[in-house]
Coordinates of C-alpha atoms and ligand atoms in Angstrom, one line a residue:
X124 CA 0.0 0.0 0.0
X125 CA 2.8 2.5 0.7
X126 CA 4.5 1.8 -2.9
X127 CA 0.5 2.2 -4.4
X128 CA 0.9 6.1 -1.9
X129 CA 4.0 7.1 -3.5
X130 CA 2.7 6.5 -6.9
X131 CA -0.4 8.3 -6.3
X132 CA 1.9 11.1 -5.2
X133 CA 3.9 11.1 -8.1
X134 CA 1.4 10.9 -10.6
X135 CA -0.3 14.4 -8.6
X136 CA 2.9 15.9 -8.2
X137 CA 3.5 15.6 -12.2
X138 CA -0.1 16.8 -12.4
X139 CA 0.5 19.8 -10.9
X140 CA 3.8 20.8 -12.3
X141 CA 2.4 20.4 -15.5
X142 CA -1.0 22.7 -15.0
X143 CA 1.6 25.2 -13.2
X144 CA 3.0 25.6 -17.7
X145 CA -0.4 25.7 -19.0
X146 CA -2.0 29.4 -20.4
X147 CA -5.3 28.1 -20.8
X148 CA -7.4 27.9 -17.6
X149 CA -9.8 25.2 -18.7
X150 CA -7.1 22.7 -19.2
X151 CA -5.5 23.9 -16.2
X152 CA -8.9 23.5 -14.3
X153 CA -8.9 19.9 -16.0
X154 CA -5.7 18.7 -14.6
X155 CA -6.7 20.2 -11.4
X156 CA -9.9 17.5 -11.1
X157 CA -7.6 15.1 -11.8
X158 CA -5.5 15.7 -9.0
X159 CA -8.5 15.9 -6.9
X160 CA -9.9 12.4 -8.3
X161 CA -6.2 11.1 -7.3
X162 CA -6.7 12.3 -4.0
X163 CA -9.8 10.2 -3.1
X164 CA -8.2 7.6 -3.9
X165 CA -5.1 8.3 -1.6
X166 CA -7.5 8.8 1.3
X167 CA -9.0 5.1 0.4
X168 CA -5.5 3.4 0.4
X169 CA -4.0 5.8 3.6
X170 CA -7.2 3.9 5.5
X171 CA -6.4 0.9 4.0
X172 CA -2.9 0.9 5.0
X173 CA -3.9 0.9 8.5
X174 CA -6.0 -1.7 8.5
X175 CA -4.9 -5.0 8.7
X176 CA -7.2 -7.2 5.9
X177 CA -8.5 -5.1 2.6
X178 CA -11.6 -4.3 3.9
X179 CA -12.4 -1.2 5.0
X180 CA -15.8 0.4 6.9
X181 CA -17.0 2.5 4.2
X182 CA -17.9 5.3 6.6
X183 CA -14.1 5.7 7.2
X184 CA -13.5 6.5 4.0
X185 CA -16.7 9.1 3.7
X186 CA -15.6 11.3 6.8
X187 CA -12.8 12.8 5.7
X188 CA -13.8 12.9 2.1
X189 CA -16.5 14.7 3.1
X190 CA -14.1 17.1 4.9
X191 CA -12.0 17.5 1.8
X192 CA -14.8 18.5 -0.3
X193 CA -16.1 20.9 2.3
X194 CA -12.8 22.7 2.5
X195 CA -12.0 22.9 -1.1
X196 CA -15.8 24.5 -2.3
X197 CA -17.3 25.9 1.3
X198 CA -16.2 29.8 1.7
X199 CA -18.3 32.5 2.9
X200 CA -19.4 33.5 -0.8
X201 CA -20.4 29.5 -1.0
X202 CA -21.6 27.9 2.2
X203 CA -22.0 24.6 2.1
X204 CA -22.9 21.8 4.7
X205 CA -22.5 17.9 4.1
X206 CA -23.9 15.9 6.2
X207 CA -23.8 11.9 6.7
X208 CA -26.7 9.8 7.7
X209 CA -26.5 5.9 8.8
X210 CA -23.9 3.2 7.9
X211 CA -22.4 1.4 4.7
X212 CA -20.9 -1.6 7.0
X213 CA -17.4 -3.0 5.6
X214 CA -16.8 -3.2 1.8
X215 CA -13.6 -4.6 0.0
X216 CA -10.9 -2.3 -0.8
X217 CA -11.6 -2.2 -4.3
X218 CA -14.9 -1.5 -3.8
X219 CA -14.4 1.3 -1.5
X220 CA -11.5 2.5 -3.9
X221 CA -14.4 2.6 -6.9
X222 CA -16.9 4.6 -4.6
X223 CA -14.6 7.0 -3.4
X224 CA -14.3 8.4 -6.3
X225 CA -17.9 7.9 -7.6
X226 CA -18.7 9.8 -4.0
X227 CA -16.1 12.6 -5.5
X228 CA -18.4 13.3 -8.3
X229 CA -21.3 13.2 -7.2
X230 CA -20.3 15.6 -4.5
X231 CA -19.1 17.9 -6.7
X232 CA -21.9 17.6 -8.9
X233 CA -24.2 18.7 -6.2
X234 CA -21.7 21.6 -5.0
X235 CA -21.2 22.8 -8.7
X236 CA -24.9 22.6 -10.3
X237 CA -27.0 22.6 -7.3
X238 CA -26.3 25.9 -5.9
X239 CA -25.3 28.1 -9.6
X240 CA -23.5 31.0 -9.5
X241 CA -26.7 33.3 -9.8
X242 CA -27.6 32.8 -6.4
X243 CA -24.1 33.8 -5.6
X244 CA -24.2 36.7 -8.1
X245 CA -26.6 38.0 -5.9
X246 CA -25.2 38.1 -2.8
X247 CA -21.8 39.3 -4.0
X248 CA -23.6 42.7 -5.4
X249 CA -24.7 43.4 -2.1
X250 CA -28.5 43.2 -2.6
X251 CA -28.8 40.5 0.6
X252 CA -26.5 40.7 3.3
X253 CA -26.0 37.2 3.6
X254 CA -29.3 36.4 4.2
X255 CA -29.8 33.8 1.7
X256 CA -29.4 30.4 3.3
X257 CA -26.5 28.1 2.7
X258 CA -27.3 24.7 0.5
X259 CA -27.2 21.6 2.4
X260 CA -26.3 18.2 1.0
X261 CA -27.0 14.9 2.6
X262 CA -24.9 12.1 2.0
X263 CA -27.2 8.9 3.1
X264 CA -25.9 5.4 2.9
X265 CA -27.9 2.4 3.9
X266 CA -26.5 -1.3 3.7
X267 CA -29.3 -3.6 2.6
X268 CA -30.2 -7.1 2.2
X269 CA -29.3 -6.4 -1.5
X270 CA -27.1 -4.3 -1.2
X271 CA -25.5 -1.3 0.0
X272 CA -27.6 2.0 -1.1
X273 CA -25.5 5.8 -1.3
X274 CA -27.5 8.8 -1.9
X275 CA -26.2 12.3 -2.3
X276 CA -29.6 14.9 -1.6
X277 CA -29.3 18.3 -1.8
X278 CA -31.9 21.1 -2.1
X279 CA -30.2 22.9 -5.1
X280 CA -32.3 24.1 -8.2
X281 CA -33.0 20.1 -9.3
X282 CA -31.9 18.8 -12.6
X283 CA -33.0 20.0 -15.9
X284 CA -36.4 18.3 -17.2
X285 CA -36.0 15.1 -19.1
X286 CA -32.4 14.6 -17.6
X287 CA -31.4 10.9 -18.0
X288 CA -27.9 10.0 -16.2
X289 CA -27.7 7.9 -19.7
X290 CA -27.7 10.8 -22.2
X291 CA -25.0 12.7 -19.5
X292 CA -22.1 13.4 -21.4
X293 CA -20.1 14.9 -19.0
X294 CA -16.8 13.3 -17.8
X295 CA -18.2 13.1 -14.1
X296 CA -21.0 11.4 -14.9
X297 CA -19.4 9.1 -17.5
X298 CA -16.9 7.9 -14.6
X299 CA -19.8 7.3 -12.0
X300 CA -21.6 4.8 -15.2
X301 CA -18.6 3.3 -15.7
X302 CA -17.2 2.7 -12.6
X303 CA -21.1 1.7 -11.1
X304 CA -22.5 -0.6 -13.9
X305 CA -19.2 -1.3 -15.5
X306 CA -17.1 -2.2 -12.3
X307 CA -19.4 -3.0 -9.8
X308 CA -22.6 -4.2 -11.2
X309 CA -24.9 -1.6 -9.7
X310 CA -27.4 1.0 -10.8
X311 CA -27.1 4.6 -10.5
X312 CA -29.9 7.3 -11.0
X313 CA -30.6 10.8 -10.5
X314 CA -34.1 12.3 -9.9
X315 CA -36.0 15.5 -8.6
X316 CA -36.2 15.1 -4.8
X317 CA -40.1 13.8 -4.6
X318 CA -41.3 16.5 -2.1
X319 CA -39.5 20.2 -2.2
X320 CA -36.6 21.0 -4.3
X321 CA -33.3 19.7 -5.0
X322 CA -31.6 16.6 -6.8
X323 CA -31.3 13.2 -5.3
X324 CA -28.2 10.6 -6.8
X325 CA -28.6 7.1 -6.0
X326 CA -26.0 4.4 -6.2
X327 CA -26.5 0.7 -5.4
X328 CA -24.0 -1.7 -5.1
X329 CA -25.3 -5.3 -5.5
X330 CA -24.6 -7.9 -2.4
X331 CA -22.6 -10.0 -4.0
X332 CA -19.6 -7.2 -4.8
X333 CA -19.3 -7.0 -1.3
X334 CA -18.5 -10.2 0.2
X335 CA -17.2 -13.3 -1.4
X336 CA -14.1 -13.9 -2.8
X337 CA -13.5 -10.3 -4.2
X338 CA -13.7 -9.2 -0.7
X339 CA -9.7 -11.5 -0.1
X340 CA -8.7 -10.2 -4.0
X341 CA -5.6 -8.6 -3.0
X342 CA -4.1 -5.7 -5.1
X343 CA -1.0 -7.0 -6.6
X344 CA 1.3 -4.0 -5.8
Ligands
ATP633 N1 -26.9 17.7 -8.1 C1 -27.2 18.3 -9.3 N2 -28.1 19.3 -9.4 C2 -28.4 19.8 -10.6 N3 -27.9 19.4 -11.8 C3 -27.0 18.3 -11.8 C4 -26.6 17.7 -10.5 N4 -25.8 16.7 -10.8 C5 -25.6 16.7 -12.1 N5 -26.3 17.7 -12.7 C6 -26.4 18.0 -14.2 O1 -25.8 16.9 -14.9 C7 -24.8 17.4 -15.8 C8 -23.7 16.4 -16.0 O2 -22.9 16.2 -14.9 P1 -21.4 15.7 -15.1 O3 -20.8 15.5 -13.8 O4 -21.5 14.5 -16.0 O5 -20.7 16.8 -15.9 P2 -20.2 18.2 -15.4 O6 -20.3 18.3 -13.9 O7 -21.0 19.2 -16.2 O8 -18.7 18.3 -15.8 P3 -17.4 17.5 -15.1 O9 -18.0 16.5 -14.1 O10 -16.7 16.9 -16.2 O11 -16.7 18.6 -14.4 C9 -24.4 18.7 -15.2 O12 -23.8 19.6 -16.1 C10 -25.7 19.2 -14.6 O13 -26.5 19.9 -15.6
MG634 MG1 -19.4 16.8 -12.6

């Protein structure tokens, strides 16, 4: 696991050094999510590390993530409060690995679309004095007889009408697909909060991804 840290380190320090030469600031935004994708996964194999089989409690994983997200988007322009609700249980390490980062997006999905800049336009002209209240996103995760269940709720403005996570084109929601059905065998889904406003993303992670055999498949490095 330490030799899988250093990588990880490498690969975001050459990341970096190479945004620090580029003029235009949407590739240089684009490296920067990359460096933040590679840092979920650090925090997955840091908690790893200390663990002594390659299983993890989920919830270990989601804390600090949480925190990371909070302090990279939250400022007094943008307040922002994540909040988790009930337990995942243990996954394997791959597993957890996989929805780290699917957490990552989905997190910044609901930081980035729920609560657009207009609202913020707003305050920043002066017309409120702050009295506009902060978003609030919920991360919920429930481990089922089927499964384990993660939803990220926030109250934002909600997704645009006839939105199908299939038709998404964007490179956060390609990874969650591809990681969820391709990787783990699950579903994901994103629909209007049923009662008030906002956007709720489900994940669900069949049973059988998280125990078995894959829970002993050790990472070769
Ligand atoms: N929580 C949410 N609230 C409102 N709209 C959302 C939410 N999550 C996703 N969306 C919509 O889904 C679209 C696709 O998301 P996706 O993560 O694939 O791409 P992106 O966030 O636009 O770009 P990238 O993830 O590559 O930075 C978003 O542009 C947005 O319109
Ligand atoms: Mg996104």
């Amino acid at each position: 696991h330490h030799r899988v840290k250093n990588n990880l380190q490498t690969i975001s320090s050459l990341l970096r050094l190479q945004a620090r030469r580029l003029e235009g600031e949407e590739a240089r935004e684009a490296l920067g999510e990359s460096v933040r994708r590679i840092g979920a996964i650090s925090l997955v194999h840091e908690t790893l590390a200390q663990s002594a089989d390659d299983e993890v409690g989920f919830a270990e994983i989601v804390r600090p993530l949480v925190r990371v997200v909070e302090e990279s988007v939250s400022s007094p322009l943008r307040p922002v409060s994540i909040t988790v609700e009930g337990d995942a249980g243990v996954v394997p390490g791959q597993v957890a690995t996989t929805m780290a980062v699917v957490l990552t997006e989905l997190l910044q999905n609901a930081v980035d679309h729920a609560f657009p800049a207009a609202q913020l336009a707003d305050q920043e002209a002066g017309g409120t004095d702050g009295d506009s209240a902060p978003g609030w996103v919920r991360i919920q995760l429930d481990r089922r007889a089927d499964g384990l269940v993660v939803r990220v709720v926030d109250d934002g403005v909600g997704i645009p009408e006839g939105f199908d996570v299939a038709d998404a084109t964007g490179l956060g929601l390609t990874i969650v697909r591809t990681f969820v059905e391709g990787e783990l065998g699950g579903r994901i889904r994103l629909v209007p909060v049923e009662r008030g406003r906002g956007t709720v993303a489900e994940v669900w992670v069949p049973t059988n991804r998280l125990v078995g055999p894959w829970g002993d498949s050790r990472d070769p490095g």
